[in-house]
mmCIF file of C-alpha atoms and ligand atoms in Angstrom:
data_model
loop_
_atom_site.group_PDB
_atom_site.id
_atom_site.type_symbol
_atom_site.label_atom_id
_atom_site.label_comp_id
_atom_site.label_asym_id
_atom_site.label_seq_id
_atom_site.Cartn_x
_atom_site.Cartn_y
_atom_site.Cartn_z
ATOM 1 C CA MET E 1 4.553 -8.246 22.589
ATOM 2 C CA LYS E 2 7.525 -6.773 24.082
ATOM 3 C CA ALA E 3 6.532 -4.862 27.405
ATOM 4 C CA VAL E 4 6.897 -0.747 27.730
ATOM 5 C CA GLY E 5 6.504 0.259 31.432
ATOM 6 C CA ASP E 6 2.668 -0.518 31.983
ATOM 7 C CA LEU E 7 1.724 -1.238 28.934
ATOM 8 C CA PRO E 8 2.491 -3.920 26.108
ATOM 9 C CA PHE E 9 3.956 -2.828 23.194
ATOM 10 C CA LEU E 10 1.551 -1.842 20.483
ATOM 11 C CA PRO E 11 3.381 -1.990 16.671
ATOM 12 C CA TYR E 12 1.596 0.370 14.058
ATOM 13 C CA GLY E 13 0.701 -2.261 12.244
ATOM 14 C CA ARG E 14 1.931 -6.474 12.320
ATOM 15 C CA GLN E 15 1.463 -9.652 10.561
ATOM 16 C CA THR E 16 -1.728 -12.489 11.535
ATOM 17 C CA VAL E 17 0.019 -16.220 11.597
ATOM 18 C CA ASP E 18 -1.439 -19.120 12.424
ATOM 19 C CA GLU E 19 -0.962 -23.475 12.691
ATOM 20 C CA ASP E 20 -2.913 -23.707 9.099
ATOM 21 C CA ASP E 21 -0.825 -21.387 7.202
ATOM 22 C CA ILE E 22 2.347 -22.746 9.360
ATOM 23 C CA ARG E 23 0.930 -26.079 9.112
ATOM 24 C CA GLU E 24 0.531 -25.331 4.618
ATOM 25 C CA VAL E 25 4.772 -23.748 4.251
ATOM 26 C CA ILE E 26 5.472 -26.709 5.290
ATOM 27 C CA GLU E 27 3.493 -29.119 2.966
ATOM 28 C CA VAL E 28 5.058 -27.649 0.450
ATOM 29 C CA LEU E 29 8.915 -27.139 1.985
ATOM 30 C CA LYS E 30 8.205 -31.043 1.733
ATOM 31 C CA SER E 31 7.577 -31.809 -1.470
ATOM 32 C CA ASP E 32 9.085 -30.997 -5.180
ATOM 33 C CA TRP E 33 8.407 -27.425 -5.942
ATOM 34 C CA LEU E 34 9.952 -25.087 -3.516
ATOM 35 C CA THR E 35 10.002 -21.917 -6.734
ATOM 36 C CA THR E 36 7.687 -20.745 -9.544
ATOM 37 C CA GLY E 37 5.395 -25.228 -8.757
ATOM 38 C CA PRO E 38 1.498 -25.393 -9.055
ATOM 39 C CA LYS E 39 1.030 -22.995 -6.018
ATOM 40 C CA VAL E 40 2.535 -20.501 -7.308
ATOM 41 C CA GLU E 41 -0.761 -20.956 -9.582
ATOM 42 C CA GLU E 42 -2.733 -21.370 -7.239
ATOM 43 C CA PHE E 43 -2.104 -18.154 -5.838
ATOM 44 C CA GLU E 44 -2.358 -16.352 -8.933
ATOM 45 C CA ALA E 45 -6.239 -18.780 -9.220
ATOM 46 C CA THR E 46 -7.568 -17.462 -6.037
ATOM 47 C CA PHE E 47 -6.350 -13.902 -5.674
ATOM 48 C CA ALA E 48 -7.632 -12.666 -9.873
ATOM 49 C CA GLU E 49 -10.553 -15.008 -8.232
ATOM 50 C CA SER E 50 -10.999 -13.169 -5.130
ATOM 51 C CA VAL E 51 -10.680 -9.114 -6.680
ATOM 52 C CA GLY E 52 -13.096 -9.917 -9.634
ATOM 53 C CA ALA E 53 -9.536 -9.643 -12.192
ATOM 54 C CA GLU E 54 -8.586 -11.579 -15.348
ATOM 55 C CA CYS E 55 -5.303 -12.269 -14.980
ATOM 56 C CA ALA E 56 -3.306 -12.021 -12.213
ATOM 57 C CA VAL E 57 0.822 -12.559 -11.138
ATOM 58 C CA ALA E 58 2.818 -12.939 -8.438
ATOM 59 C CA VAL E 59 6.335 -11.381 -7.427
ATOM 60 C CA ASN E 60 8.157 -10.877 -4.272
ATOM 61 C CA SER E 61 7.070 -7.528 -3.479
ATOM 62 C CA GLY E 62 5.041 -4.826 -4.243
ATOM 63 C CA THR E 63 7.931 -3.445 -5.254
ATOM 64 C CA ALA E 64 8.624 -5.324 -8.738
ATOM 65 C CA ALA E 65 4.308 -5.517 -8.416
ATOM 66 C CA LEU E 66 5.071 -1.918 -9.002
ATOM 67 C CA HIS E 67 8.019 -2.244 -11.345
ATOM 68 C CA CYS E 68 6.388 -4.946 -13.960
ATOM 69 C CA ALA E 69 3.082 -2.243 -13.932
ATOM 70 C CA MET E 70 5.633 0.232 -15.691
ATOM 71 C CA TYR E 71 7.133 -1.926 -17.635
ATOM 72 C CA ALA E 72 4.124 -3.513 -19.111
ATOM 73 C CA LEU E 73 2.978 0.064 -19.910
ATOM 74 C CA GLY E 74 6.189 0.288 -21.718
ATOM 75 C CA VAL E 75 7.118 3.716 -20.009
ATOM 76 C CA GLY E 76 10.527 4.703 -20.534
ATOM 77 C CA PRO E 77 13.047 7.463 -21.058
ATOM 78 C CA GLY E 78 11.602 10.576 -21.833
ATOM 79 C CA ASP E 79 8.366 9.383 -20.391
ATOM 80 C CA GLU E 80 6.336 10.672 -17.065
ATOM 81 C CA VAL E 81 3.754 9.487 -14.264
ATOM 82 C CA VAL E 82 2.001 11.612 -12.323
ATOM 83 C CA VAL E 83 1.597 10.178 -8.672
ATOM 84 C CA PRO E 84 0.799 11.306 -5.511
ATOM 85 C CA PRO E 85 3.805 12.864 -3.030
ATOM 86 C CA MET E 86 2.200 11.569 0.096
ATOM 87 C CA THR E 87 3.572 7.575 0.018
ATOM 88 C CA PHE E 88 6.217 4.784 -0.145
ATOM 89 C CA ALA E 89 9.038 5.677 -1.787
ATOM 90 C CA ALA E 90 8.227 2.868 -4.577
ATOM 91 C CA THR E 91 5.283 4.649 -6.274
ATOM 92 C CA ALA E 92 7.578 6.926 -7.225
ATOM 93 C CA ASN E 93 10.971 5.177 -7.742
ATOM 94 C CA CYS E 94 9.587 2.300 -10.089
ATOM 95 C CA VAL E 95 8.898 5.014 -12.757
ATOM 96 C CA VAL E 96 12.960 5.601 -12.618
ATOM 97 C CA PHE E 97 13.416 2.106 -12.453
ATOM 98 C CA GLN E 98 12.503 2.734 -15.681
ATOM 99 C CA GLY E 99 14.230 5.779 -17.146
ATOM 100 C CA ALA E 100 10.684 8.366 -16.745
ATOM 101 C CA THR E 101 10.063 10.500 -14.642
ATOM 102 C CA PRO E 102 7.663 11.405 -11.641
ATOM 103 C CA VAL E 103 5.486 14.155 -12.475
ATOM 104 C CA PHE E 104 3.897 14.353 -8.320
ATOM 105 C CA ALA E 105 0.571 15.739 -8.171
ATOM 106 C CA ASP E 106 -0.666 17.151 -5.107
ATOM 107 C CA VAL E 107 -3.185 14.980 -2.715
ATOM 108 C CA THR E 108 -6.855 16.859 -0.915
ATOM 109 C CA PRO E 109 -7.346 17.971 1.873
ATOM 110 C CA GLY E 110 -8.958 14.961 4.105
ATOM 111 C CA THR E 111 -8.597 12.219 2.302
ATOM 112 C CA LEU E 112 -5.005 12.820 1.458
ATOM 113 C CA LEU E 113 -5.931 10.721 -1.841
ATOM 114 C CA LEU E 114 -4.851 12.282 -5.172
ATOM 115 C CA ASP E 115 -6.347 15.246 -6.006
ATOM 116 C CA PRO E 116 -8.151 14.699 -9.398
ATOM 117 C CA ALA E 117 -7.833 18.877 -10.272
ATOM 118 C CA ARG E 118 -3.909 18.404 -10.220
ATOM 119 C CA VAL E 119 -3.644 15.487 -12.074
ATOM 120 C CA ASP E 120 -4.959 16.886 -15.037
ATOM 121 C CA ALA E 121 -2.912 20.173 -14.803
ATOM 122 C CA CYS E 122 -0.312 17.585 -14.129
ATOM 123 C CA ILE E 123 -1.082 16.151 -17.933
ATOM 124 C CA ASN E 124 1.496 16.613 -20.770
ATOM 125 C CA PRO E 125 2.160 14.818 -24.248
ATOM 126 C CA ARG E 126 5.202 13.137 -22.213
ATOM 127 C CA THR E 127 3.163 10.848 -19.779
ATOM 128 C CA LYS E 128 2.922 8.164 -20.250
ATOM 129 C CA ALA E 129 0.672 6.835 -17.443
ATOM 130 C CA ILE E 130 -1.206 8.095 -13.812
ATOM 131 C CA LEU E 131 -0.094 6.113 -10.725
ATOM 132 C CA CYS E 132 -3.044 6.259 -8.112
ATOM 133 C CA VAL E 133 -2.328 5.382 -4.890
ATOM 134 C CA ASP E 134 -4.691 4.198 -2.627
ATOM 135 C CA TYR E 135 -3.189 6.329 0.994
ATOM 136 C CA ALA E 136 -4.515 4.646 4.355
ATOM 137 C CA GLY E 137 -6.814 1.685 2.356
ATOM 138 C CA GLN E 138 -9.046 3.771 1.444
ATOM 139 C CA PRO E 139 -9.736 3.691 -2.861
ATOM 140 C CA CYS E 140 -9.459 6.857 -4.712
ATOM 141 C CA ASP E 141 -12.104 8.044 -7.066
ATOM 142 C CA TYR E 142 -11.267 5.481 -9.813
ATOM 143 C CA ASP E 143 -14.791 7.118 -12.047
ATOM 144 C CA VAL E 144 -13.370 10.844 -11.923
ATOM 145 C CA LEU E 145 -9.345 10.160 -12.520
ATOM 146 C CA GLY E 146 -9.426 6.768 -14.847
ATOM 147 C CA GLU E 147 -11.879 9.330 -17.378
ATOM 148 C CA ILE E 148 -9.268 12.295 -16.829
ATOM 149 C CA ALA E 149 -7.119 8.626 -18.560
ATOM 150 C CA ARG E 150 -9.313 7.674 -20.578
ATOM 151 C CA SER E 151 -9.848 11.473 -22.498
ATOM 152 C CA HIS E 152 -6.064 11.192 -22.772
ATOM 153 C CA GLY E 153 -5.724 8.101 -24.003
ATOM 154 C CA ILE E 154 -3.218 7.179 -21.032
ATOM 155 C CA PRO E 155 -3.055 4.181 -18.281
ATOM 156 C CA LEU E 156 -4.468 4.569 -14.600
ATOM 157 C CA VAL E 157 -2.088 2.162 -12.850
ATOM 158 C CA ALA E 158 -3.363 1.980 -8.926
ATOM 159 C CA ASP E 159 -0.804 1.282 -6.171
ATOM 160 C CA ALA E 160 -3.794 -0.739 -3.925
ATOM 161 C CA CYS E 161 -0.628 -2.115 -1.202
ATOM 162 C CA HIS E 162 -3.099 -0.389 1.221
ATOM 163 C CA SER E 163 -6.388 -1.628 -0.135
ATOM 164 C CA LEU E 164 -6.503 -4.992 -0.320
ATOM 165 C CA GLY E 165 -10.369 -6.306 0.549
ATOM 166 C CA GLY E 166 -11.733 -2.630 -0.083
ATOM 167 C CA GLY E 167 -14.245 -0.874 -2.407
ATOM 168 C CA TYR E 168 -15.094 1.563 -4.351
ATOM 169 C CA LYS E 169 -18.740 2.396 -5.327
ATOM 170 C CA GLY E 170 -19.097 -1.881 -4.934
ATOM 171 C CA ARG E 171 -17.308 -2.738 -7.771
ATOM 172 C CA PRO E 172 -13.698 -4.056 -5.055
ATOM 173 C CA VAL E 173 -10.285 -3.016 -5.748
ATOM 174 C CA GLY E 174 -7.862 -5.363 -7.509
ATOM 175 C CA THR E 175 -10.587 -4.538 -11.451
ATOM 176 C CA LEU E 176 -10.620 -0.637 -10.546
ATOM 177 C CA ALA E 177 -7.799 0.445 -13.107
ATOM 178 C CA ASP E 178 -5.887 -1.068 -16.162
ATOM 179 C CA ILE E 179 -3.378 -2.302 -13.162
ATOM 180 C CA SER E 180 -3.470 -2.635 -9.830
ATOM 181 C CA VAL E 181 -0.828 -3.662 -7.977
ATOM 182 C CA PHE E 182 -0.782 -5.140 -3.754
ATOM 183 C CA SER E 183 2.289 -5.950 -1.456
ATOM 184 C CA PHE E 184 2.536 -8.925 0.907
ATOM 185 C CA HIS E 185 4.459 -7.497 3.307
ATOM 186 C CA PRO E 186 3.653 -8.565 6.870
ATOM 187 C CA VAL E 187 2.542 -5.024 7.670
ATOM 188 C CA LYS E 188 -0.115 -5.190 4.424
ATOM 189 C CA HIS E 189 -3.539 -7.110 4.848
ATOM 190 C CA ILE E 190 -1.857 -10.676 4.312
ATOM 191 C CA THR E 191 1.619 -11.694 4.092
ATOM 192 C CA THR E 192 3.829 -13.590 2.428
ATOM 193 C CA GLY E 193 7.180 -11.760 4.260
ATOM 194 C CA GLU E 194 8.283 -10.903 1.455
ATOM 195 C CA GLY E 195 5.537 -10.763 -1.832
ATOM 196 C CA GLY E 196 3.454 -8.673 -4.532
ATOM 197 C CA MET E 197 1.077 -9.023 -6.980
ATOM 198 C CA LEU E 198 -0.514 -7.024 -9.942
ATOM 199 C CA THR E 199 -4.001 -7.373 -11.443
ATOM 200 C CA THR E 200 -5.484 -6.670 -14.350
ATOM 201 C CA ASN E 201 -8.150 -7.340 -17.378
ATOM 202 C CA HIS E 202 -5.503 -7.345 -19.509
ATOM 203 C CA PRO E 203 -3.732 -10.249 -20.660
ATOM 204 C CA SER E 204 -1.036 -8.973 -22.918
ATOM 205 C CA LEU E 205 -0.149 -6.502 -20.348
ATOM 206 C CA ALA E 206 -0.326 -9.906 -18.049
ATOM 207 C CA THR E 207 2.103 -11.444 -20.214
ATOM 208 C CA ARG E 208 4.787 -9.212 -20.529
ATOM 209 C CA ALA E 209 5.158 -8.671 -16.232
ATOM 210 C CA ARG E 210 5.774 -12.350 -16.752
ATOM 211 C CA ASN E 211 8.002 -12.536 -18.772
ATOM 212 C CA PHE E 212 9.622 -9.022 -16.680
ATOM 213 C CA ARG E 213 9.826 -10.928 -13.633
ATOM 214 C CA ASN E 214 11.278 -13.485 -14.899
ATOM 215 C CA HIS E 215 14.495 -12.701 -17.034
ATOM 216 C CA GLY E 216 12.526 -11.497 -19.327
ATOM 217 C CA ILE E 217 12.290 -14.935 -20.547
ATOM 218 C CA SER E 218 8.751 -15.804 -22.621
ATOM 219 C CA GLY E 219 7.302 -18.730 -21.244
ATOM 220 C CA ASP E 220 8.101 -20.350 -17.773
ATOM 221 C CA ALA E 221 10.356 -23.449 -16.569
ATOM 222 C CA ARG E 222 7.890 -26.028 -15.123
ATOM 223 C CA ARG E 223 5.898 -25.609 -18.493
ATOM 224 C CA ARG E 224 9.386 -26.642 -20.635
ATOM 225 C CA SER E 225 9.956 -29.321 -17.622
ATOM 226 C CA GLU E 226 6.450 -31.143 -18.323
ATOM 227 C CA ASN E 227 7.779 -30.776 -22.257
ATOM 228 C CA GLY E 228 11.104 -31.627 -21.873
ATOM 229 C CA SER E 229 12.720 -28.902 -23.428
ATOM 230 C CA TRP E 230 15.832 -27.397 -22.994
ATOM 231 C CA TYR E 231 14.499 -24.747 -24.985
ATOM 232 C CA TYR E 232 13.545 -21.116 -24.423
ATOM 233 C CA GLU E 233 14.198 -17.474 -25.221
ATOM 234 C CA MET E 234 14.987 -14.517 -24.439
ATOM 235 C CA THR E 235 13.333 -11.549 -25.241
ATOM 236 C CA ASP E 236 13.460 -8.814 -23.346
ATOM 237 C CA LEU E 237 15.374 -7.658 -20.821
ATOM 238 C CA GLY E 238 13.636 -8.109 -16.988
ATOM 239 C CA PHE E 239 14.754 -9.313 -13.289
ATOM 240 C CA ASN E 240 14.324 -12.306 -10.815
ATOM 241 C CA TYR E 241 10.980 -11.191 -10.106
ATOM 242 C CA ARG E 242 9.852 -14.700 -8.650
ATOM 243 C CA LEU E 243 7.605 -15.735 -5.436
ATOM 244 C CA THR E 244 8.997 -18.481 -3.952
ATOM 245 C CA ASP E 245 6.198 -21.686 -3.916
ATOM 246 C CA PHE E 246 6.279 -21.673 0.002
ATOM 247 C CA GLN E 247 5.666 -18.245 0.391
ATOM 248 C CA CYS E 248 2.387 -18.838 -3.061
ATOM 249 C CA ALA E 249 1.118 -21.744 0.568
ATOM 250 C CA LEU E 250 1.774 -18.884 3.117
ATOM 251 C CA GLY E 251 0.005 -16.397 0.245
ATOM 252 C CA ILE E 252 -3.199 -19.188 -0.085
ATOM 253 C CA SER E 253 -3.898 -19.779 3.031
ATOM 254 C CA GLN E 254 -3.671 -16.095 4.382
ATOM 255 C CA LEU E 255 -5.692 -14.483 1.589
ATOM 256 C CA SER E 256 -8.629 -17.199 2.748
ATOM 257 C CA LYS E 257 -8.617 -15.356 5.845
ATOM 258 C CA LEU E 258 -9.016 -11.814 4.273
ATOM 259 C CA ARG E 259 -12.331 -10.404 4.858
ATOM 260 C CA GLY E 260 -12.107 -11.292 8.471
ATOM 261 C CA PHE E 261 -9.299 -9.279 8.640
ATOM 262 C CA VAL E 262 -10.076 -6.559 6.391
ATOM 263 C CA LEU E 263 -13.726 -6.864 8.421
ATOM 264 C CA GLN E 264 -11.881 -7.011 12.100
ATOM 265 C CA ARG E 265 -9.489 -3.560 10.885
ATOM 266 C CA GLN E 266 -13.023 -1.728 9.844
ATOM 267 C CA VAL E 267 -15.102 -2.551 13.850
ATOM 268 C CA LEU E 268 -11.167 -1.072 15.219
ATOM 269 C CA ALA E 269 -11.391 1.562 13.364
ATOM 270 C CA GLY E 270 -15.392 2.300 14.443
ATOM 271 C CA HIS E 271 -13.770 2.818 18.496
ATOM 272 C CA TYR E 272 -11.534 4.930 17.276
ATOM 273 C CA HIS E 273 -13.344 7.066 15.042
ATOM 274 C CA ARG E 274 -16.654 6.582 18.299
ATOM 275 C CA GLY E 275 -13.109 8.088 20.743
ATOM 276 C CA PHE E 276 -11.610 10.596 18.347
ATOM 277 C CA SER E 277 -15.233 12.155 18.351
ATOM 278 C CA LEU E 278 -14.995 13.393 21.901
ATOM 279 C CA ILE E 279 -11.418 14.381 21.077
ATOM 280 C CA PRO E 280 -11.682 17.563 18.687
ATOM 281 C CA GLU E 281 -7.697 18.330 18.526
ATOM 282 C CA ILE E 282 -7.299 14.903 16.998
ATOM 283 C CA THR E 283 -8.898 14.767 13.127
ATOM 284 C CA PRO E 284 -8.615 11.174 11.454
ATOM 285 C CA LEU E 285 -8.827 12.016 7.946
ATOM 286 C CA LEU E 286 -12.325 11.460 5.966
ATOM 287 C CA VAL E 287 -14.044 8.980 4.592
ATOM 288 C CA ARG E 288 -16.176 9.015 1.401
ATOM 289 C CA PRO E 289 -19.851 7.597 1.486
ATOM 290 C CA GLU E 290 -18.980 5.719 -1.266
ATOM 291 C CA VAL E 291 -15.745 3.375 -0.417
ATOM 292 C CA SER E 292 -15.252 -0.018 1.808
ATOM 293 C CA HIS E 293 -12.242 1.280 3.507
ATOM 294 C CA ALA E 294 -9.757 -1.227 4.042
ATOM 295 C CA TYR E 295 -7.905 0.775 6.578
ATOM 296 C CA HIS E 296 -3.652 -1.040 6.290
ATOM 297 C CA LEU E 297 -3.413 2.530 9.078
ATOM 298 C CA TYR E 298 -5.277 4.930 10.977
ATOM 299 C CA VAL E 299 -4.164 8.446 10.671
ATOM 300 C CA VAL E 300 -5.518 10.981 12.870
ATOM 301 C CA ALA E 301 -4.814 15.205 11.654
ATOM 302 C CA LEU E 302 -3.718 17.341 15.102
ATOM 303 C CA ASP E 303 -5.137 20.289 14.848
ATOM 304 C CA GLN E 304 -1.813 21.720 16.076
ATOM 305 C CA ASP E 305 -3.152 25.755 16.505
ATOM 306 C CA ARG E 306 -5.111 24.373 20.150
ATOM 307 C CA LEU E 307 -2.498 22.134 20.946
ATOM 308 C CA SER E 308 1.306 23.450 22.959
ATOM 309 C CA ALA E 309 3.155 20.414 21.341
ATOM 310 C CA ASP E 310 3.622 20.249 17.796
ATOM 311 C CA ARG E 311 3.278 16.601 16.294
ATOM 312 C CA ASN E 312 6.561 15.369 17.010
ATOM 313 C CA LYS E 313 6.457 16.071 21.052
ATOM 314 C CA ILE E 314 3.124 13.716 20.732
ATOM 315 C CA PHE E 315 4.818 11.057 18.444
ATOM 316 C CA ALA E 316 7.723 11.237 21.365
ATOM 317 C CA ALA E 317 5.375 10.751 24.489
ATOM 318 C CA LEU E 318 2.772 7.787 22.873
ATOM 319 C CA ARG E 319 5.932 5.689 21.834
ATOM 320 C CA ALA E 320 7.673 6.655 25.698
ATOM 321 C CA GLN E 321 4.531 5.153 26.783
ATOM 322 C CA GLY E 322 4.187 1.609 24.242
ATOM 323 C CA ILE E 323 2.701 3.034 21.320
ATOM 324 C CA GLY E 324 3.891 2.101 18.247
ATOM 325 C CA VAL E 325 2.670 5.325 16.488
ATOM 326 C CA ASN E 326 4.468 5.605 13.215
ATOM 327 C CA VAL E 327 3.792 9.051 10.253
ATOM 328 C CA HIS E 328 3.203 8.016 6.485
ATOM 329 C CA TYR E 329 4.446 9.496 5.200
ATOM 330 C CA ILE E 330 7.258 12.051 4.225
ATOM 331 C CA PRO E 331 6.240 13.811 1.363
ATOM 332 C CA VAL E 332 8.063 12.235 -1.788
ATOM 333 C CA HIS E 333 9.157 15.069 -3.852
ATOM 334 C CA LEU E 334 11.531 16.010 -0.441
ATOM 335 C CA HIS E 335 13.689 13.054 0.338
ATOM 336 C CA PRO E 336 17.335 14.476 -0.805
ATOM 337 C CA TYR E 337 17.345 11.883 -3.736
ATOM 338 C CA TYR E 338 14.488 13.574 -5.588
ATOM 339 C CA ARG E 339 15.524 16.954 -4.672
ATOM 340 C CA GLN E 340 18.857 16.342 -6.341
ATOM 341 C CA ARG E 341 17.856 14.368 -9.472
ATOM 342 C CA PHE E 342 14.387 16.054 -10.954
ATOM 343 C CA GLY E 343 15.203 19.259 -8.444
ATOM 344 C CA THR E 344 12.086 19.195 -6.952
ATOM 345 C CA GLY E 345 11.371 20.391 -2.553
ATOM 346 C CA PRO E 346 9.408 22.029 -0.649
ATOM 347 C CA GLY E 347 6.315 24.087 -2.204
ATOM 348 C CA MET E 348 5.618 21.804 -4.927
ATOM 349 C CA CYS E 349 2.722 20.187 -3.394
ATOM 350 C CA PRO E 350 1.885 22.003 -0.066
ATOM 351 C CA VAL E 351 -1.485 20.530 0.932
ATOM 352 C CA ALA E 352 0.671 17.239 1.511
ATOM 353 C CA GLU E 353 3.881 19.006 3.444
ATOM 354 C CA THR E 354 1.086 20.877 5.676
ATOM 355 C CA SER E 355 -0.990 17.561 6.276
ATOM 356 C CA TYR E 356 2.812 15.849 7.025
ATOM 357 C CA GLU E 357 3.626 18.454 9.603
ATOM 358 C CA ARG E 358 0.310 16.861 11.637
ATOM 359 C CA ILE E 359 -0.494 13.305 10.765
ATOM 360 C CA LEU E 360 0.485 9.964 13.385
ATOM 361 C CA SER E 361 -0.781 6.836 12.232
ATOM 362 C CA LEU E 362 -1.984 4.939 14.881
ATOM 363 C CA PRO E 363 -1.646 1.321 15.759
ATOM 364 C CA ILE E 364 -4.184 -1.124 14.118
ATOM 365 C CA PHE E 365 -3.771 -4.674 12.713
ATOM 366 C CA PRO E 366 -6.347 -7.541 13.062
ATOM 367 C CA ALA E 367 -4.486 -9.169 16.282
ATOM 368 C CA MET E 368 -5.607 -6.336 18.146
ATOM 369 C CA SER E 369 -8.738 -5.433 20.215
ATOM 370 C CA PRO E 370 -11.554 -2.783 20.551
ATOM 371 C CA GLY E 371 -9.783 -2.430 24.609
ATOM 372 C CA ASP E 372 -6.502 -2.159 22.766
ATOM 373 C CA VAL E 373 -7.809 1.424 21.160
ATOM 374 C CA GLU E 374 -10.298 2.745 23.897
ATOM 375 C CA THR E 375 -6.061 2.131 25.535
ATOM 376 C CA VAL E 376 -4.828 4.326 22.268
ATOM 377 C CA VAL E 377 -7.578 6.647 22.437
ATOM 378 C CA ASP E 378 -7.433 7.335 26.718
ATOM 379 C CA ARG E 379 -3.419 8.088 25.872
ATOM 380 C CA VAL E 380 -4.203 10.488 23.048
ATOM 381 C CA GLY E 381 -6.999 12.220 25.149
ATOM 382 C CA ASP E 382 -5.047 12.587 28.001
ATOM 383 C CA LEU E 383 -2.297 14.475 26.185
ATOM 384 C CA VAL E 384 -4.279 16.221 24.506
ATOM 385 C CA ASP E 385 -5.862 17.735 27.805
ATOM 386 C CA ARG E 386 -1.596 18.132 28.994
ATOM 387 C CA TYR E 387 -0.597 20.379 26.002
ATOM 388 C CA ARG E 388 -4.327 21.670 25.172
ATOM 389 C CA HIS E 389 -2.981 25.120 23.861
ATOM 390 C CA PRO E 390 -4.761 27.250 27.427
ATOM 391 C CA SER E 391 -6.287 30.166 25.149
ATOM 392 C CA ALA E 392 -8.089 27.316 23.674
ATOM 393 C CA GLN E 393 -9.488 26.335 27.258
ATOM 394 C CA GLN E 394 -12.909 26.999 28.132
HETATM 395 C C1 LIG S 1 3.872 -0.941 0.934
HETATM 396 C C2 LIG S 1 3.811 -0.704 0.060
HETATM 397 C C3 LIG S 1 4.629 -0.801 -1.203
HETATM 398 C C4 LIG S 1 5.927 -1.614 -0.785
HETATM 399 O O1 LIG S 1 5.395 -3.229 -1.035
HETATM 400 P P1 LIG S 1 6.513 -4.146 -0.725
HETATM 401 O O2 LIG S 1 6.124 -5.281 -0.604
HETATM 402 O O3 LIG S 1 6.873 -3.911 0.948
HETATM 403 O O4 LIG S 1 7.784 -3.322 -1.860
HETATM 404 C C5 LIG S 1 4.327 0.215 -2.665
HETATM 405 N N1 LIG S 1 3.594 1.525 -1.771
HETATM 406 C C6 LIG S 1 2.673 1.401 -1.046
HETATM 407 C C7 LIG S 1 2.188 2.321 -1.079
HETATM 408 C C8 LIG S 1 2.674 0.499 0.126
HETATM 409 O O5 LIG S 1 2.666 0.442 0.859
#
């Protein structure tokens, strides 16, 4: 990690890749199959088992997995999909890829998770699906969202890119919605460089996703080659969203370490909680008792009434000290593309908009130590002391 001042630069997130992982990749590079070979099926089977899902489909990004989900569910022009604004743009973009309209439902203060009451209010005959996001790694209220989806006869999709390894009421993320979607970008829980996965207990949806990731061609090249057949049929328009065999080898190796990675994230979060319990100007996101939080992000909100510095000033001061804070996210409905194309804008999701002004993501990744957390808490505490509003001082 790059040194800045007297502190090594702490990014907000980074991968943990070891010699075992590297060996597995090299093995595949020396084999006959670089892509769409045995490692893809092995990764899918291992992943499905690890989250308790019936089917898993590997693709080359989380965004591709989201697109496959929208295609598999038949989302198309004229349809609407309810999404939260407090997410990465890809969550809403996948709806637009299919010619449909994302409808932004606001989040709940405290957790910044999709507010079920707001979702219910957005549903109309055009609504084709609800797409929720386990923001920061905390699973949504799946019983309530699932009931809303069922009562309207529409599917629930989980953007679980933050919550791999997490759980809700004792059930693992990956089985909580009709389709769940994961990303293996280096900042996520496990990595394949770029990569993603879709899980479902509906085999017909998995088959549609599989065809879509391979140009809309049914079956796969390896089987055809084993059968010595040249014949194939393209039955729909798809994309090349395939994940390579050497990336799947990395994924299998990484997956074997997932439990430890998540545990370490939870330990670090515990240290942050304890540190910030002594700093009333800093409020970590609320964690509901029924979840196992996977802590992709550790997000805090600044109490702007008690501080003379705004979030941007605190952000810049921490960055200048080598602490790689970040902001997740600019609410998607405020991006120029969405404003221009869909007429969205300020005032549509007030909770997300006001929260956005106050939040900071602090470094959290498995290779960090509790000492690193202490350093971050101390630096944040020093800034709070420096900028505490005079009227708030005793
Ligand atoms: C990372 C992420 C994605 C996209 O994943 P990529 O693999 O980068 O395409 C989508 N949604 C959320 C919430 C994410 O965090």
